[in-house]
Amino acid sequence: MSGGTRLENANPLIFQRSGERLLTATDEDEDLADPIDDREIFDLIRSISDPEHPLSLEELNVVEQMRVNVNDEESTVSVEFTPTIPHCSMATLIGLSIKVKLLRSLPDRFKIDVHITPGTHASEDAVNKQLADKERVAAALENSQLLEVVNQCLSTRTM
Amino acid sequence: MAADNSVLLGLVEEFVSGQVDSKAAETVTGSSEKSIVNVIHCFSSCRLSLTSSQPQTRGRGVQLLSQVLQECYSSLSEKELEVLLAFYENRLKDHYVIIPHVLQGLKALTECSVLPPGSAVSILRSIFQDLHVQSLMVAERSCVYNILISLMESKEEELKGLGADFIFGFVQSVDGERDPRNLLLAFQVARNIIHRGYGLGKFVEELFEVMSCYFPIDFSPPPSDPHRITQEELVLSLRAVLTGTSQFAKFLLPLIIEKLDSDIQSAKVDSLQTLAACGLTYSHKELAEFLPGLWSSIRREVFQTASERVESAGLSAVSALVSCLSRSVLSSDSEDVLQVFLSLVLKDCQHHLCEPDLKLVWPSAKLLQAAAGASYRASLIVSAAVIPALLEQYNNRTQVRSCPSLTNILRTVLMYFSLCLLHKHTEDSVLVAFQQSLCSVVFSALTESSAGLQVTATGVLTALGQQPGLLAQTDVEKAVDHLTRLILEEDDTKVSLAVVECSGSLAHLHPKAFISRLIPRLKEEILSAVRQRCVTALASVSSLPSVVQESAPILLQVLASAHTGTHSFYSKISFLIIFSTLLFSYRSASRMASQAVSLFLDGDVSFLPENAFPSQIQLLQKHHLFERKKQHLWDSSCHSFTSRQVEIPEIDRLLVQLEDLSCTCPHLFSYTSAAKCFAGLVNKRPAGEALDAVLERVMKRISVELENVSSAQRTQAFTLLLWVSKALLLRYHPLSTALTDKLFALLSDPALGSQVADGFCVLMSDSLDVLNRNCHADVRIMYRQRFFAENSTKLIQGFNSAEQEEKSCYLKALSHIVSNLPRQIQLTELPALLPLLLEALSCADQAVQLSTLSCLQPVLLEPPAAIRNQLEALFSRLLALTTSPVMKVRIASLQCVHALSRLPEHMVLPFRARVLKALAVPLDDKKRLVRIKAMVARGEWFLLGSPGGK
């Protein structure tokens, strides 16, 4: 994005990062099972980098905890994400990054649904359709250029 | 002599012709030392070879001579040196194959203490003239730098006489250096040049250019690097060069501004840290010109960065700049640069504090804080501008009842700010003018429900209280009421802790308010459900005698009720503990010591502040003998806390009692505490006959108990042995080896083995309550390394000769010892220990697995070369442990697997598919903590070898 092209949204609104999840006594107890919950999924995706800015999806408010729904018993996850502007061309890429992150981090049994928050993007249906299509997601990840961008978004930002 | 001579000639001949290499050199050097053959003699024996027309033969000759010189340069006389120097300087013009040996010899010669005057200059002239340093090999270049360093040490005056020629010669020889080891040396030379006042003359820019081309350093040592040069070392030594003199300022500051534009995060951090370092040496004159540029770069970084490292580096750069500007002496006609700079900062930051959406409020506040915290003048200027604006903004918001979260942010910022100012300047605070409004903000924050806000507010309150004139009497009373309310009502542990701390510090300054307001309230509630908190609060406010007068009866009342049995066993104990610490806090240490001893030995309670209650206490002691012991033990371990100077009365009687208690008492807590106290006292006892007698007695007793296999008190004896060993090991007492050997022998004891193995954890780690530096114990540095160096072979031998079922104890002991060693030692020892550690991973004992994993994990972050051959075994064991039944083992093994993803790609790529498959299992672990580690590790392994990954 740096090579002289203009950023689509040059001055996005920045939101505060939420703190680390607090450790509870139940977390430490060997015998109790902790079900996978919304916060756990949110923690997974909040640190994904935006393809345009050196900021995380959480800081841009693209993902929010209230838009994550998980049902551990039925093995379903649904994530809604909100592009910063309605014409954001990165929407598919952001969705793909979230999807890939979840695919890599969740057990096989989960059915993963990633889609745009209704009414927040011009070509919402088209993007949702692409993200829901297993074949197309797989094909996209065969493309090494696309995979490179996705991997960059998923790299941890500590260094 | 003649015989010697011919032998020598023969040996030289052999060496030069290249038949025997090391032997001849050794014999020659050996003989030159033993029979004091003088070097000139040796020199003349080599004459034939040195004048040979074959460069190879001449090379061998010089090599031999240089090796001899390296051995015996210290015995040379000035005359001999002159001859040798003339010879060597001349050799620099010789054939290139000879040069390496010539430099070796020269290096040895420069280390002589009797260098003739003028020789340093002539050596350097010949080196600079006859050599093109950068076309030499790494080792020879290093030789040149070492010659420079040792000449700078011994002949500083002469080199300074060379003037700018020296600088020029150095610049020429360094230009283009690439080897990190040599760079470290070159940086050292440059640092010497700058710090020791060599005149740079007209070569300032050249020297800067040749050094600054390495900035910012981007170097990651290869994993197999035996020299262990870290990026950190290079960065620091280069920084010392660049920031060493203000003559570099006009070149360095633009460079920093340029590098701040870089995309690489480490470059940004390095630039900001370098800038902060400049603040120490520069004055306002150098900085003035570049301030706008520097400021706009720093501001951009702090406002836009996502990384906390960059942010904190930026903030400390601002602080450094401000404190440098505040320090500078102004001349009458120059403008106040500090004022100019701060007005820049204020202009860019202040309006963010007042914007309705508060988007950049945090970074702006942090920048302003960094600037204000740097100096008194700066804090005056900044707070005069910022605090009224913030207060006004806050008042407006509370009036119009705008979004409560924004008001909270504002409030937090405000308090954060004042906290910083309050801590920085203890006298004549700038906040006096805003005292009233500040107090009201603090009080309103104390009534909020947010825990973070409350903690900050108590912090501000504490700070306000510390400064005279900032809390009026009415405010103190209000504050005490708030604190009382929070003590009684607040359940959040962090808030409670902060409140108790704040009460403690305020009670010390305003005891009256606490006596009249807090204590009566607590008295009412002390037997209610929140008594634990009440007692803690009472203990913390009772630091002055007048307060103790009031609080002690209440605590005694609690003790009495404990006696009547309404409370659980454990709360009684904690009351006792609090009570005794309370006593300690307000009496002087030495008086306390004698009282505690008499309490322990004789049950004497006459010194207790309220004599109205002794009957109950007596009762308590009769009926709860067991608890009494615990209280006493606690008292005496407080003893071990007190400083070494405190004279402890009747120490011998005390020691006997403690020894008795620790050997006979059946209760774990009691005998362990007794052993700890005993150890604490033994550790501090001055060496001498008294100590020897005590040790001899206790050793005899321990041995008797331990040898009697049927004895019921073996565990007690072992506990005492363990703590006494620790006490002696810490102070390097000669007996400690005998004691630790006993521990090693006990490892194969069928009944105690496992406990003994765990004991090594006690032995090697810092204990929290006794035998640490805070308790003034006698702790020598590096006792762990020493213990490891002396005992690692014993342990390995013990392991090899042990029976199969005893091996696990040895492994456990080993992993405890190794995991407590400093990182550097672990790295060097790992190659030898790796097979054993791998064995420990497959050992069934989960404690062994855990401690081995915890010791492997940091090592894997920077893995040594030895690990390369063991990867297969390592992976199969680690991956098997990711499904262990113990949560901590699963977590630790996943962390190790994660760490392995950072190894060089070609080493670990073959394992990628296997790791990804194995890590899919813990993704569905029932514990969240395990799943999180598995997700992180698997994510990293997916990135490995994938485009855009690593």
CSV table of C-alpha atoms in Angstrom, one decimal, chain A residues 51-149:
chain,number,residue,atom,x,y,z
A,51,PRO,CA,-3.9,-4.2,5.3
A,52,GLU,CA,-3.7,-0.4,4.9
A,53,HIS,CA,-2.8,1.0,8.3
A,54,PRO,CA,-0.3,-0.1,10.9
A,55,LEU,CA,-3.3,-0.6,13.2
A,56,SER,CA,-5.2,-3.6,14.4
A,57,LEU,CA,-8.8,-4.4,13.4
A,58,GLU,CA,-9.8,-3.7,16.9
A,59,GLU,CA,-8.3,-0.2,16.9
A,60,LEU,CA,-10.2,0.6,13.7
A,61,ASN,CA,-13.4,-0.9,15.2
A,62,VAL,CA,-13.6,-3.2,12.3
A,63,VAL,CA,-14.3,-6.1,14.7
A,64,GLU,CA,-16.1,-5.7,18.0
A,65,GLN,CA,-16.8,-8.3,20.7
A,66,MET,CA,-20.6,-7.8,20.4
A,67,ARG,CA,-20.4,-8.9,16.8
A,68,VAL,CA,-18.9,-12.2,17.6
A,69,ASN,CA,-21.2,-15.1,18.3
A,70,VAL,CA,-20.0,-18.6,19.2
A,71,ASN,CA,-21.8,-21.7,20.2
A,72,ASP,CA,-19.4,-24.2,21.5
A,73,GLU,CA,-21.9,-27.1,21.8
A,74,GLU,CA,-23.2,-26.7,18.3
A,75,SER,CA,-19.7,-25.9,17.0
A,76,THR,CA,-20.6,-22.7,15.2
A,77,VAL,CA,-18.9,-19.3,15.0
A,78,SER,CA,-20.2,-16.2,13.4
A,79,VAL,CA,-18.2,-13.0,13.0
A,80,GLU,CA,-19.5,-9.8,11.6
A,81,PHE,CA,-17.0,-7.1,10.6
A,82,THR,CA,-17.5,-3.5,9.7
A,83,PRO,CA,-15.4,-1.9,7.0
A,84,THR,CA,-14.2,1.6,8.0
A,85,ILE,CA,-15.9,3.1,4.9
A,86,PRO,CA,-18.7,1.8,2.8
A,87,HIS,CA,-16.6,1.5,-0.4
A,88,CYS,CA,-13.6,0.0,1.2
A,89,SER,CA,-11.9,-2.2,-1.4
A,90,MET,CA,-10.1,-4.1,1.3
A,91,ALA,CA,-13.3,-5.6,2.7
A,92,THR,CA,-12.8,-9.0,1.0
A,93,LEU,CA,-9.2,-9.1,2.1
A,94,ILE,CA,-10.1,-8.3,5.7
A,95,GLY,CA,-12.8,-10.9,5.7
A,96,LEU,CA,-10.4,-13.4,4.2
A,97,SER,CA,-7.8,-12.7,6.9
A,98,ILE,CA,-10.4,-13.2,9.7
A,99,LYS,CA,-11.6,-16.4,8.1
A,100,VAL,CA,-8.1,-17.8,7.7
A,101,LYS,CA,-7.1,-16.9,11.2
A,102,LEU,CA,-10.2,-18.7,12.5
A,103,LEU,CA,-9.6,-21.7,10.3
A,104,ARG,CA,-6.0,-22.0,11.6
A,105,SER,CA,-6.9,-21.5,15.2
A,106,LEU,CA,-10.2,-23.3,15.8
A,107,PRO,CA,-10.8,-27.1,16.0
A,108,ASP,CA,-12.0,-28.8,12.8
A,109,ARG,CA,-15.5,-29.3,14.2
A,110,PHE,CA,-16.4,-25.6,13.9
A,111,LYS,CA,-18.4,-24.2,11.1
A,112,ILE,CA,-17.1,-20.7,10.5
A,113,ASP,CA,-19.2,-17.9,9.1
A,114,VAL,CA,-17.6,-14.5,8.4
A,115,HIS,CA,-19.7,-11.7,6.9
A,116,ILE,CA,-20.0,-7.9,6.8
A,117,THR,CA,-22.2,-6.2,9.3
A,118,PRO,CA,-25.5,-5.7,7.5
A,119,GLY,CA,-25.8,-2.3,5.8
A,120,THR,CA,-22.2,-1.1,6.2
A,121,HIS,CA,-20.8,-1.8,2.8
A,122,ALA,CA,-21.8,-1.1,-0.8
A,123,SER,CA,-21.2,-4.5,-2.2
A,124,GLU,CA,-22.0,-6.5,0.9
A,125,ASP,CA,-23.7,-9.4,-0.8
A,126,ALA,CA,-20.9,-10.0,-3.2
A,127,VAL,CA,-18.3,-10.0,-0.5
A,128,ASN,CA,-20.3,-12.3,1.8
A,129,LYS,CA,-20.8,-14.7,-1.0
A,130,GLN,CA,-17.1,-14.9,-1.7
A,131,LEU,CA,-16.3,-15.4,1.9
A,132,ALA,CA,-18.9,-18.2,2.3
A,133,ASP,CA,-17.7,-20.1,-0.7
A,134,LYS,CA,-15.2,-22.8,0.5
A,135,GLU,CA,-13.9,-23.4,-3.0
A,136,ARG,CA,-13.1,-19.7,-3.6
A,137,VAL,CA,-11.4,-19.3,-0.2
A,138,ALA,CA,-9.3,-22.3,-0.9
A,139,ALA,CA,-8.5,-21.0,-4.4
A,140,ALA,CA,-7.6,-17.6,-3.0
A,141,LEU,CA,-5.1,-19.2,-0.6
A,142,GLU,CA,-3.4,-21.0,-3.5
A,143,ASN,CA,-2.6,-17.6,-4.9
A,144,SER,CA,0.8,-16.8,-3.4
A,145,GLN,CA,0.5,-13.0,-3.7
A,146,LEU,CA,-2.8,-13.1,-1.8
A,147,LEU,CA,-1.5,-15.5,0.7
A,148,GLU,CA,1.4,-13.2,1.3
A,149,VAL,CA,-0.8,-10.2,2.1
